[in-house]
mmCIF file of C-alpha atoms in Angstrom:
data_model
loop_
_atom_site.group_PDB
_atom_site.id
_atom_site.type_symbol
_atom_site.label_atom_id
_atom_site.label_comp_id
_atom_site.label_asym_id
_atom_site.label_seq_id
_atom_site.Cartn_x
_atom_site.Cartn_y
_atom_site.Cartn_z
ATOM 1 C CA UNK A 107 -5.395 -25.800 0.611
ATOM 2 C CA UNK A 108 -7.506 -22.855 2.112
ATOM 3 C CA UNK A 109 -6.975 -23.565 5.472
ATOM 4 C CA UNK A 110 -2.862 -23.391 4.721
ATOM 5 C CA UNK A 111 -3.477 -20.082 2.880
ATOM 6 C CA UNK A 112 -4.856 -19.145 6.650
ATOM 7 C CA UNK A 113 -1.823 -20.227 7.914
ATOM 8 C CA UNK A 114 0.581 -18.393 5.824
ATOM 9 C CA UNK A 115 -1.410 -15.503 6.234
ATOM 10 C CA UNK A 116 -1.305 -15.958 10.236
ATOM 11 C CA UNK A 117 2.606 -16.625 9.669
ATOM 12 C CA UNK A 118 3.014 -13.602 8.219
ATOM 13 C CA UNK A 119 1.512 -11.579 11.060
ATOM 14 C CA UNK A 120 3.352 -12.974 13.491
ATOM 15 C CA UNK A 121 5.420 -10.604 15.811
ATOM 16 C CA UNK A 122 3.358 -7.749 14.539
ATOM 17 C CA UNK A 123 -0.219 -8.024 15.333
ATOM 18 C CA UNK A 124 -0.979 -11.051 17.605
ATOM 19 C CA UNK A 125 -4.654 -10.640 17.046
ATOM 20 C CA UNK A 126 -4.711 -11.117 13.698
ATOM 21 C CA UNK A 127 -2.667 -13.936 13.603
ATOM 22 C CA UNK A 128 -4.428 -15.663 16.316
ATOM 23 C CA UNK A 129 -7.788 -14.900 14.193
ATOM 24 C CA UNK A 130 -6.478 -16.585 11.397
ATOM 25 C CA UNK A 131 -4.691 -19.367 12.902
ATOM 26 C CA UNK A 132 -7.924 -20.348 14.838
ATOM 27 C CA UNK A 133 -9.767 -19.592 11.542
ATOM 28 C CA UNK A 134 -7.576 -22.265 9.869
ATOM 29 C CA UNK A 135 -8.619 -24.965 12.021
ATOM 30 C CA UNK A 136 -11.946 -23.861 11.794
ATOM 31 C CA UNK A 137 -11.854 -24.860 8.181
ATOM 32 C CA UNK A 138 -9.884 -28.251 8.617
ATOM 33 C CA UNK A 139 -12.800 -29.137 10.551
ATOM 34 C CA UNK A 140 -15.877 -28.115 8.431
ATOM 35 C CA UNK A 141 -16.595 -25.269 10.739
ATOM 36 C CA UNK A 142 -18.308 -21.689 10.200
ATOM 37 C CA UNK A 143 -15.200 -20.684 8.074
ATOM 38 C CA UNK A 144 -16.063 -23.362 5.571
ATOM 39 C CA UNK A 145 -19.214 -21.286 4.877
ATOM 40 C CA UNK A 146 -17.890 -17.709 4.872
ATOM 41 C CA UNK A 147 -15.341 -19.008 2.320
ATOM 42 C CA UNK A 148 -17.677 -20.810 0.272
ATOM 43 C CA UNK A 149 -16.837 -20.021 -3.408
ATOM 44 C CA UNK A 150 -12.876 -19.633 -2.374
ATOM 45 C CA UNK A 151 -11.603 -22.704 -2.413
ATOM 46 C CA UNK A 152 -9.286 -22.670 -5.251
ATOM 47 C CA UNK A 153 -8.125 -19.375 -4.640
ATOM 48 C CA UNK A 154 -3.982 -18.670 -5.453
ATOM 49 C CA UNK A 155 -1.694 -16.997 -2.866
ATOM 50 C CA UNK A 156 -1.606 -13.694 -4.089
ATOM 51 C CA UNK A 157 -5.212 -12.713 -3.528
ATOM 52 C CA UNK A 158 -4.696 -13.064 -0.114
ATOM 53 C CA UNK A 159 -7.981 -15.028 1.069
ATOM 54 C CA UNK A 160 -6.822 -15.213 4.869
ATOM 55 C CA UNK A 161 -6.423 -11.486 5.084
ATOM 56 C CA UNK A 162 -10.015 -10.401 3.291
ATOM 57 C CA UNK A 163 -11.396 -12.676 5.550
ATOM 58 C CA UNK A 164 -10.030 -10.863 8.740
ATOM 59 C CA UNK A 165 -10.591 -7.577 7.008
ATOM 60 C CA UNK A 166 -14.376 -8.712 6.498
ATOM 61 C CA UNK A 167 -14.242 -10.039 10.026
ATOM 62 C CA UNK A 168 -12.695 -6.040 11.406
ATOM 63 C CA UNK A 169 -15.083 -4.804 9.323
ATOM 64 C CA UNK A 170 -18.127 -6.111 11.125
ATOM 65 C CA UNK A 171 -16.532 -4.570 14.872
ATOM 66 C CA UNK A 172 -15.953 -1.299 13.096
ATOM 67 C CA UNK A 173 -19.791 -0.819 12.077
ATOM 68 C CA UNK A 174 -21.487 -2.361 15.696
ATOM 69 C CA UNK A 175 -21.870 -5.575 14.329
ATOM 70 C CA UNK A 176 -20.116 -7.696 16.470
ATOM 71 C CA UNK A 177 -20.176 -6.509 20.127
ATOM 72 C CA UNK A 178 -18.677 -9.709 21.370
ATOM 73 C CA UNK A 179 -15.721 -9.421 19.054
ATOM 74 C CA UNK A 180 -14.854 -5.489 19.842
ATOM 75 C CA UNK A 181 -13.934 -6.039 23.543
ATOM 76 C CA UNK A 182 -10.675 -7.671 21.747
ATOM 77 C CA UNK A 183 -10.435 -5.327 18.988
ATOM 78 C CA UNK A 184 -8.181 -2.230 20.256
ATOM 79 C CA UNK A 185 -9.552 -0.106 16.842
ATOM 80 C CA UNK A 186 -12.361 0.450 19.232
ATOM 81 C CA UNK A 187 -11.163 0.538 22.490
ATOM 82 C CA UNK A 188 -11.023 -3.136 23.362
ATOM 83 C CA UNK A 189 -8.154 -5.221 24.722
ATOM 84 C CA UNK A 190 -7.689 -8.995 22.876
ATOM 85 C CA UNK A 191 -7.667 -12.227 25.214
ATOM 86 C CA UNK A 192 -6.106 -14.278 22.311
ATOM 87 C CA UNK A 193 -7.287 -17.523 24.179
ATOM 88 C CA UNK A 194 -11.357 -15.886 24.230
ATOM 89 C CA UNK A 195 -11.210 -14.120 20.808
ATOM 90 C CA UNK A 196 -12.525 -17.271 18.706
ATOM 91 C CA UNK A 197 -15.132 -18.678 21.457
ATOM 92 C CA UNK A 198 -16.370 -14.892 21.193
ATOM 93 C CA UNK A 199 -15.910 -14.753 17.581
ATOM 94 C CA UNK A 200 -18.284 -17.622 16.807
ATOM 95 C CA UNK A 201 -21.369 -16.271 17.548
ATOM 96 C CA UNK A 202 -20.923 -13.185 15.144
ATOM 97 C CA UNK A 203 -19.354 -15.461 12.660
ATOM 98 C CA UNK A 204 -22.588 -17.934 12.467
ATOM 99 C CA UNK A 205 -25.194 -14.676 12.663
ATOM 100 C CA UNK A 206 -23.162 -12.609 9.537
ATOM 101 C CA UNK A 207 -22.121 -15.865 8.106
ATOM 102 C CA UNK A 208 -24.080 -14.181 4.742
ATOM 103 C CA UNK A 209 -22.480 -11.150 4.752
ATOM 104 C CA UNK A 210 -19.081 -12.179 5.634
ATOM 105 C CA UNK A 211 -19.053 -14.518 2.819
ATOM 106 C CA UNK A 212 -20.660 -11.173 0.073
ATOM 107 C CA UNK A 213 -17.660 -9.369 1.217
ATOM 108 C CA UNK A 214 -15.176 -11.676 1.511
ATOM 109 C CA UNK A 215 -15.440 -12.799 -2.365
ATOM 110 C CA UNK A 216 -16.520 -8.857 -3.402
ATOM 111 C CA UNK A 217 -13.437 -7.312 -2.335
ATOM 112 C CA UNK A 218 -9.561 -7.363 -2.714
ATOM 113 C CA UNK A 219 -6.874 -6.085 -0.176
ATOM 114 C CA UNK A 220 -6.526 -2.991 -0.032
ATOM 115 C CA UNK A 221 -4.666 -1.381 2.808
ATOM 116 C CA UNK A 222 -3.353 1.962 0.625
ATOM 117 C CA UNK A 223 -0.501 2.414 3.687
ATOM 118 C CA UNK A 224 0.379 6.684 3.853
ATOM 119 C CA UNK A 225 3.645 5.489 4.960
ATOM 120 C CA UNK A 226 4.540 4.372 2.001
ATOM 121 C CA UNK A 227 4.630 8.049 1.271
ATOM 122 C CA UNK A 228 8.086 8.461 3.292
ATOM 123 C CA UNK A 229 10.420 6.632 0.797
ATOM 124 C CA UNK A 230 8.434 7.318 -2.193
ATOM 125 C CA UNK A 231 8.765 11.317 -0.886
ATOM 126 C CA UNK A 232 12.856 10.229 -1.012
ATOM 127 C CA UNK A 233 12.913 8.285 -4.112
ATOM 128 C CA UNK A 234 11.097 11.395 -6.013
ATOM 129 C CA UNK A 235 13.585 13.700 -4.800
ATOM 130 C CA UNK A 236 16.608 11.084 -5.907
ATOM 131 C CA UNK A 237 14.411 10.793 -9.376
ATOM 132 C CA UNK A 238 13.865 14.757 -9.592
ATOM 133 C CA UNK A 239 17.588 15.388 -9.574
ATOM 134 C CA UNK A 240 19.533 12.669 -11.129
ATOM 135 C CA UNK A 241 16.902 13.873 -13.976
ATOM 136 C CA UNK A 242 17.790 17.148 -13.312
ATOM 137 C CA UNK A 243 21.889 16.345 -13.842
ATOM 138 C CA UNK A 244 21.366 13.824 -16.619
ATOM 139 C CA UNK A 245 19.892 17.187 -18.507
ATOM 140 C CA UNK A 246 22.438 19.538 -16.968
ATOM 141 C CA UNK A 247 20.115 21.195 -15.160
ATOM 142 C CA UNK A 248 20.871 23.149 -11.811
ATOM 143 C CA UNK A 249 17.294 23.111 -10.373
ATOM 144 C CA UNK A 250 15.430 19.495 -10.057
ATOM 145 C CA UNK A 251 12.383 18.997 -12.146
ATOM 146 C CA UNK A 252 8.944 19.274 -11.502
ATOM 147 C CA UNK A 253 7.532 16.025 -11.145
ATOM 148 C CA UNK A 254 4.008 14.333 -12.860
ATOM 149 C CA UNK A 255 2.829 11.471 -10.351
ATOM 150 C CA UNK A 256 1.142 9.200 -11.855
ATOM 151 C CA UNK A 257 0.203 5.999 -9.675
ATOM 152 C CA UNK A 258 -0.958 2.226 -10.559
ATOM 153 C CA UNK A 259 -3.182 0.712 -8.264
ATOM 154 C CA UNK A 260 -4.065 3.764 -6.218
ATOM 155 C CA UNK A 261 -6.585 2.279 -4.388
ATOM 156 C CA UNK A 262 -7.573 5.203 -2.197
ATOM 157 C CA UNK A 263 -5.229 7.883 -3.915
ATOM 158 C CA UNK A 264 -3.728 8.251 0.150
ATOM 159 C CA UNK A 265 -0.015 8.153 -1.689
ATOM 160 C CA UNK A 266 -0.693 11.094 -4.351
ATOM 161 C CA UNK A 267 0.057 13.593 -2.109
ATOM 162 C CA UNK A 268 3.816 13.156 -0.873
ATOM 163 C CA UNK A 269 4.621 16.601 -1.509
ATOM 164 C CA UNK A 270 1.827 17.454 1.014
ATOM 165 C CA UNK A 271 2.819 15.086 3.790
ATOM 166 C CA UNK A 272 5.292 16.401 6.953
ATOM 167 C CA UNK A 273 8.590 14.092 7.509
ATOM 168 C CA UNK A 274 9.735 14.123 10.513
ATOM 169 C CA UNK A 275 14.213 13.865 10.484
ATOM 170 C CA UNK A 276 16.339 14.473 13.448
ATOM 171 C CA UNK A 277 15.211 18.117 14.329
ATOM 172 C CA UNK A 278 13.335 18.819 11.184
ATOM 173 C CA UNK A 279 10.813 18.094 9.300
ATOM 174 C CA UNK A 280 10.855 18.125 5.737
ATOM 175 C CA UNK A 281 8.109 18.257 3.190
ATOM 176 C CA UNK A 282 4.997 19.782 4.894
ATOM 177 C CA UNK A 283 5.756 20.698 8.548
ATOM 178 C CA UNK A 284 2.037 22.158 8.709
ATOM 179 C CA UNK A 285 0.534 19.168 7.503
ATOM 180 C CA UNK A 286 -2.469 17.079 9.162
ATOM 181 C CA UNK A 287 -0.182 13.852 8.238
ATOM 182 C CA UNK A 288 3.221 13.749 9.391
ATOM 183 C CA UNK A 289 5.085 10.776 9.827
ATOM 184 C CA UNK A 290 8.325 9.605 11.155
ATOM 185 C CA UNK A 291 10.327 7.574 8.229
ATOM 186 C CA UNK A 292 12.432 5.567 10.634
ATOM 187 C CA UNK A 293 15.090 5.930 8.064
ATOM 188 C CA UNK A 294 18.563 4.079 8.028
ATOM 189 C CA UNK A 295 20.741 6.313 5.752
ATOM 190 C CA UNK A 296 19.333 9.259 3.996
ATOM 191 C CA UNK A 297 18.568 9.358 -0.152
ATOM 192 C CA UNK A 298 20.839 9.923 -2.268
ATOM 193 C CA UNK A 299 19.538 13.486 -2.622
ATOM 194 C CA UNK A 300 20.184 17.135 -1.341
ATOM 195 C CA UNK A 301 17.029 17.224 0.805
ATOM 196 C CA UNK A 302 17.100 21.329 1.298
ATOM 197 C CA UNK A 303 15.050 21.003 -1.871
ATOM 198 C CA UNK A 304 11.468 21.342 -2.424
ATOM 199 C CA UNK A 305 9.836 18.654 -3.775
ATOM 200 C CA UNK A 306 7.538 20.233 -6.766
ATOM 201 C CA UNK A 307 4.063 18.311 -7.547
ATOM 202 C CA UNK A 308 2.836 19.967 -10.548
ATOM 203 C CA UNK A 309 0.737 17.154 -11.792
ATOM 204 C CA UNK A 310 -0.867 13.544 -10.563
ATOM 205 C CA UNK A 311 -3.320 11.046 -11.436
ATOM 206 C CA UNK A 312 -4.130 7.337 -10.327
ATOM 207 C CA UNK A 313 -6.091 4.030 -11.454
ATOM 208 C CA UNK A 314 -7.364 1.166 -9.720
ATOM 209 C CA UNK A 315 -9.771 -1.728 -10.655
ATOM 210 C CA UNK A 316 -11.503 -0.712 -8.052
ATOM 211 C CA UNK A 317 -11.002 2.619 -6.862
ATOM 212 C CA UNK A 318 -11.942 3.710 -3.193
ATOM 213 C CA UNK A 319 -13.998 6.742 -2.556
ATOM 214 C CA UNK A 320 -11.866 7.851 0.685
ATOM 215 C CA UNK A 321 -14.641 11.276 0.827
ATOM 216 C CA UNK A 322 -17.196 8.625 1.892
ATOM 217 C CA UNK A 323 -17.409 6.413 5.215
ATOM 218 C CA UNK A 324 -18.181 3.549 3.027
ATOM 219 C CA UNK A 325 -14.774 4.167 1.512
ATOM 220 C CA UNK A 326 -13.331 5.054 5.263
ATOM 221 C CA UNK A 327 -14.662 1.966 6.844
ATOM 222 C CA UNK A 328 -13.016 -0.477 3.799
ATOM 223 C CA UNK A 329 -9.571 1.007 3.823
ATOM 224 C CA UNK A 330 -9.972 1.408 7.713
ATOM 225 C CA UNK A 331 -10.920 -2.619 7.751
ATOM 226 C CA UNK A 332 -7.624 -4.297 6.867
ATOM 227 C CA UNK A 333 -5.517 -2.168 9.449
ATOM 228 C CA UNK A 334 -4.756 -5.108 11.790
ATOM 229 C CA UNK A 335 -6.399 -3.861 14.525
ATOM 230 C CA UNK A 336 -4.204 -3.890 17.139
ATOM 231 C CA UNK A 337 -1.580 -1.700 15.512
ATOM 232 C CA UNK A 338 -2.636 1.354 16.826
ATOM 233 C CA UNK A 339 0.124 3.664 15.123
ATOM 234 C CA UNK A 340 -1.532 2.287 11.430
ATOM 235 C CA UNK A 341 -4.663 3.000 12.702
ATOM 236 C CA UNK A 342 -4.216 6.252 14.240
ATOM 237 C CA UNK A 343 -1.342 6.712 10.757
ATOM 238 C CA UNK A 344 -4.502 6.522 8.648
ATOM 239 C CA UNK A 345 -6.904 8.819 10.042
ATOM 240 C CA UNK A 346 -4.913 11.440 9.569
ATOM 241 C CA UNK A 347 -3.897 10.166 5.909
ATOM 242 C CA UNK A 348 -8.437 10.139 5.575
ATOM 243 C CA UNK A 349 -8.428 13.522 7.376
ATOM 244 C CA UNK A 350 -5.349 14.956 4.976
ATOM 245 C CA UNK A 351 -7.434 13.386 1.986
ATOM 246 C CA UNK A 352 -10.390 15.207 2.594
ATOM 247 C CA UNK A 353 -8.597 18.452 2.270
ATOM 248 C CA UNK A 354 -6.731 17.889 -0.706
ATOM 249 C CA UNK A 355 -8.976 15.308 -2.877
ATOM 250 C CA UNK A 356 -7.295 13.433 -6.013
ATOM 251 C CA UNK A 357 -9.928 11.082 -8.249
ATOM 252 C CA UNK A 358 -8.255 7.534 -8.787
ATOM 253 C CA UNK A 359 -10.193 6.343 -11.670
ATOM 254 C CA UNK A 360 -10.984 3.281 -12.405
ATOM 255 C CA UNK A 361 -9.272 1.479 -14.823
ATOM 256 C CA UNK A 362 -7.132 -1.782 -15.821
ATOM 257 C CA UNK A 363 -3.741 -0.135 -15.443
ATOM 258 C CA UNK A 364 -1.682 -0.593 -19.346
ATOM 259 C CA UNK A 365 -5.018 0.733 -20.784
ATOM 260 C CA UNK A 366 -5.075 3.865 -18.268
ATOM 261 C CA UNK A 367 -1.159 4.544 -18.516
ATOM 262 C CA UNK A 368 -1.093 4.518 -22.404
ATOM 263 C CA UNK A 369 -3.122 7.456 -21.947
ATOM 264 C CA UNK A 370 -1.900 8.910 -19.438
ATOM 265 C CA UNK A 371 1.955 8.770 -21.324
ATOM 266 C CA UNK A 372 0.029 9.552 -24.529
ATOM 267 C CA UNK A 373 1.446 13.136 -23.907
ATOM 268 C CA UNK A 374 4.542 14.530 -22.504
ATOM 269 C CA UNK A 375 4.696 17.563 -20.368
ATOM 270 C CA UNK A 376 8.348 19.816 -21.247
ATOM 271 C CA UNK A 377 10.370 20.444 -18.370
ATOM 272 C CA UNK A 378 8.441 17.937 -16.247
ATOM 273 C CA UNK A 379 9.505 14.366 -14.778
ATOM 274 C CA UNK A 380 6.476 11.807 -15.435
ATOM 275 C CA UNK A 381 7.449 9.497 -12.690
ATOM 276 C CA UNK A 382 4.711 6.111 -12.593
ATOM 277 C CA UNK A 383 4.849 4.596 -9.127
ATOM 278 C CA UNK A 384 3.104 1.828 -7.927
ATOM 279 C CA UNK A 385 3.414 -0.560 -4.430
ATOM 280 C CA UNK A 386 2.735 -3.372 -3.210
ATOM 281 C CA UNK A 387 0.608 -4.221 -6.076
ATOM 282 C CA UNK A 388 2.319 -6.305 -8.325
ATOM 283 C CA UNK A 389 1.300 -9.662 -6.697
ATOM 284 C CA UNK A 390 -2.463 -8.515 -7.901
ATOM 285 C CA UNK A 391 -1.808 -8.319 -11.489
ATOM 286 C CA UNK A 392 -2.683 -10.815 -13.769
ATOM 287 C CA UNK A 393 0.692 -11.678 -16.040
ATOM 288 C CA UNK A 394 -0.911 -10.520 -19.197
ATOM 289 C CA UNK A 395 -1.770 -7.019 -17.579
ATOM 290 C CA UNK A 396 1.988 -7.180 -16.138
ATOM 291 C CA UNK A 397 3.272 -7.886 -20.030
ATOM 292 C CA UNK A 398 1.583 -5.149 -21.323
ATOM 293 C CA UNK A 399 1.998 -2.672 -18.599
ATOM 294 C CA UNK A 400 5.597 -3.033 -19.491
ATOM 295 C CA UNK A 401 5.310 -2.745 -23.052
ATOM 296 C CA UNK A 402 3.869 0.642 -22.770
ATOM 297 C CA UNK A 403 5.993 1.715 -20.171
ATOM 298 C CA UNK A 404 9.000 0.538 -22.995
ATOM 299 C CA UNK A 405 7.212 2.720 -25.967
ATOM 300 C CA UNK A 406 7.029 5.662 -23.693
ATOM 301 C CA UNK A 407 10.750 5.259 -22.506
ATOM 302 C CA UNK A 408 11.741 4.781 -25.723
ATOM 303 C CA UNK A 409 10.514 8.477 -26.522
ATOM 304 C CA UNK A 410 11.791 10.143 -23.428
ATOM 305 C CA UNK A 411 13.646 12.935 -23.857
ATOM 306 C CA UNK A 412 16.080 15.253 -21.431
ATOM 307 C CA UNK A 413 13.008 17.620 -21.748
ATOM 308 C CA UNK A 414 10.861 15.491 -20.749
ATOM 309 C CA UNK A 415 12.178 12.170 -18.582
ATOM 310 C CA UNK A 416 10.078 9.188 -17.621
ATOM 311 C CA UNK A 417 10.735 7.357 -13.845
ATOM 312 C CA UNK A 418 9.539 4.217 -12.898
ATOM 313 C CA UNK A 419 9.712 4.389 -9.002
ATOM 314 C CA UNK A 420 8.101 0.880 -7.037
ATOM 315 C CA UNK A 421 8.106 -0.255 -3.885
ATOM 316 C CA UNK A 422 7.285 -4.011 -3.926
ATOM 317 C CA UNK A 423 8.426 -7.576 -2.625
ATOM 318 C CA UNK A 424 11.226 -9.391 -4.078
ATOM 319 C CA UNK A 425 12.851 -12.720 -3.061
ATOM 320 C CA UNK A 426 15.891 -12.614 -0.835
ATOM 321 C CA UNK A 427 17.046 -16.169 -0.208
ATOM 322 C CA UNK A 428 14.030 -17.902 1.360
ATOM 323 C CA UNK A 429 11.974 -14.847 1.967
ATOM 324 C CA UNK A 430 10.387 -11.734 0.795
ATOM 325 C CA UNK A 431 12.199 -7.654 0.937
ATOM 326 C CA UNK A 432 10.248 -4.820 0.073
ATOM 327 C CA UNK A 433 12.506 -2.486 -2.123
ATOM 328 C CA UNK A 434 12.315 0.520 -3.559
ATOM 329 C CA UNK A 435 13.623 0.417 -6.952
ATOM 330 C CA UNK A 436 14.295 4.055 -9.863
ATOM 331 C CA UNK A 437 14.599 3.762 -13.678
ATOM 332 C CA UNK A 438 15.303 6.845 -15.647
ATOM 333 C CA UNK A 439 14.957 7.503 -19.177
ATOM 334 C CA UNK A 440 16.836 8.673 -21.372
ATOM 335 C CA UNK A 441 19.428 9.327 -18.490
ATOM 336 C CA UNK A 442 19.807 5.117 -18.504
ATOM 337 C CA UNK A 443 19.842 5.630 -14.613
ATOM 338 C CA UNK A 444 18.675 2.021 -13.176
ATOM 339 C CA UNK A 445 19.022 1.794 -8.975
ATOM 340 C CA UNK A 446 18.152 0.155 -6.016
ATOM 341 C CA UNK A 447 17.482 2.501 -3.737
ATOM 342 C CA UNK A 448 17.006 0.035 -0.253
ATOM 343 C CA UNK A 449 14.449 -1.808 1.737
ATOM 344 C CA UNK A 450 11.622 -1.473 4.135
ATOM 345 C CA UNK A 451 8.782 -3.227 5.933
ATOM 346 C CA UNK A 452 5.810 -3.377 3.233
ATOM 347 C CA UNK A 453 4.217 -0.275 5.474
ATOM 348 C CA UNK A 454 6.790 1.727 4.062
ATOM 349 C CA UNK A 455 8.334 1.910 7.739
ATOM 350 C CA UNK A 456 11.350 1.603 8.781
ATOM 351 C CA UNK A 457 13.541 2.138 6.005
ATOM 352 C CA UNK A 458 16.812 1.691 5.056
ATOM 353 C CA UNK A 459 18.968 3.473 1.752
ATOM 354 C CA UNK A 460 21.380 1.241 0.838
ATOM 355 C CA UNK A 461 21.763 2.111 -2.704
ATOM 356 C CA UNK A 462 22.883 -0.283 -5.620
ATOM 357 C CA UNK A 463 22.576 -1.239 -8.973
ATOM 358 C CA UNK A 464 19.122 -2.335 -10.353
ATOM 359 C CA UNK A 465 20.147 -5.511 -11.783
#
């Protein structure tokens, strides 16, 4: 059962970092055979899809390049300067493998995926302005509203700063054209939204179950550890998100999410959209936490006023036919306002605004 986990995982690299699905791949049939792998994972074996055991295992495996660990293994890994032979990497991986077997196998079962993409930033950066202004007309209001950010699953905090972030559009760049982070969207379409507007941040806030401390190179090295490696516009994306973060710092505390956004809904701030956002996160959460995430999001809906709207804005898989679309997906309240705004890679890049009814 692991080794098929590997598999999938490997699957789902394919065509966009070779590396890691060779890893993987060779790391399944590692495990069919009793190999190394069998010990790293030790503890695993009855793990469920969702946690993702294939990918904290390469992320554990990146990891041990990024600190020195594994000189035989960074000649392939281009996150330091190496170029992969895909038919070498697992003869070379082996010996680091068998020598950190330990250590590998700590951090493999002590962590959770956590790649907190900044791209994600680009539609979220959209959807708020769509959210700020349909809130806006639902109230009869000529300016948008201010927006509250308040974001499940934060990991890092590197998406509570859209407002702070430079996109760039044709021969502009919206948001923060100064800014040590600015991305291209790739979008298809353009948000419903007038985009000459400035999108106000007056408030924001995060949670995680386990928060990462982006100000230290502990924190650095995990987020930095399940870029695939050979995707060098992630890699290079992310420094500047770390180098943007440092800057502007936002604690995500930690905290089961329904308990932390009770709280934070507790009060409502007048003139003020409290959108929650979370993405790419929903496959984590335990079905109890999802139930009563939603019944608090329902109690504080059901209080929402035109003074003071609620948003829900996500970004996260759903099922089209036999496979998976990321989509980003706006409820209003009290304006009743229920949309699907498009679809994206789960980076948050490229994107495309095709909007619809949320069904």
């Amino acid at each position: 059962m692991l080794a098929e986990l590997f598999a999938a995982a490997a699957d789902g690299c394919r065509d966009r970092s070779p590396l890691t699905q060779r890893l993987l791949n060779d790391a399944a049939a590692d495990l069919t055979r009793g190999g190394v792998t069998t010990k790293i994972m030790a503890g695993s074996e009855r793990e469920r899809e969702g946690t993702v055991p294939g990918l904290r295992f390469a992320g554990a495996v990146h990891r041990l390049v990024l600190e020195g660990r594994a000189p035989g293994l960074s000649k392939h890994y281009p996150s330091v300067g190496g170029q992969p032979d895909l038919p070498r990497l697992w003869e070379d991986a082996l010996p680091s493998l068998n020598e950190h077997a330990d250590l590998l196998r700590q951090r493999v079962q002590a962590t959770i995926v956590q790649t907190n993409e900044p791209a994600r930033s680009a539609p979220l950066y959209g959807g708020l302005m769509v959210a700020a202004q349909e809130a806006a007309k639902a109230a009869g209001r000529h300016v948008p509203f201010c927006v509250r950010l308040l974001e499940v699953g934060a990991s890092g905090g590197l998406n509570l700063r859209p407002h702070h972030v430079g996109y760039r559009l044709d021969d502009t760049v919206l948001g923060d054209p100064d800014s040590l982070l600015v991305l291209d969207p790739e979008w298809t379409g353009r948000p419903p939204a007038d985009l000459s507007h400035r999108l106000r941040v007056v408030g924001r806030a995060g949670c995680d179950l386990k928060p990462v401390d982006v100000s230290t190179e502990d924190g650095r090295l995990h987020l930095s550890s399940f870029v695939w490696a050979d995707q060098l516009t992630r890699w290079n994306r992310l420094r500047d998100a770390l180098d943007l973060a440092a800057t502007d710092p936002v604690k995500v505390e930690q905290s089961a999410g329904p308990e932390w956004l009770a709280k934070q809904l507790a009060r409502a701030e007048r003139d003020v959209l409290t959108v929650v956002w979370h993405s790419v996160v929903w496959q984590y959460v335990s079905p109890a936490d999802r139930a009563m995430g939603r019944a608090v999001l329902a109690d504080a809906a059901a209080k929402a006023t035109p003074t003071t709207p609620l948003a829900l804005l996500v970004f996260e898989p759903r099922r089209v036919d036999d496979d998976y679309r990321f989509e980003l997906l706006l409820k209003l309240w009290p304006a009743g306002v229920s949309l699907n705004l498009g679809y994206g890679e789960g980076h948050g890049t490229p994107f495309t605004w095709n909007v619809t009814p949320w069904e």
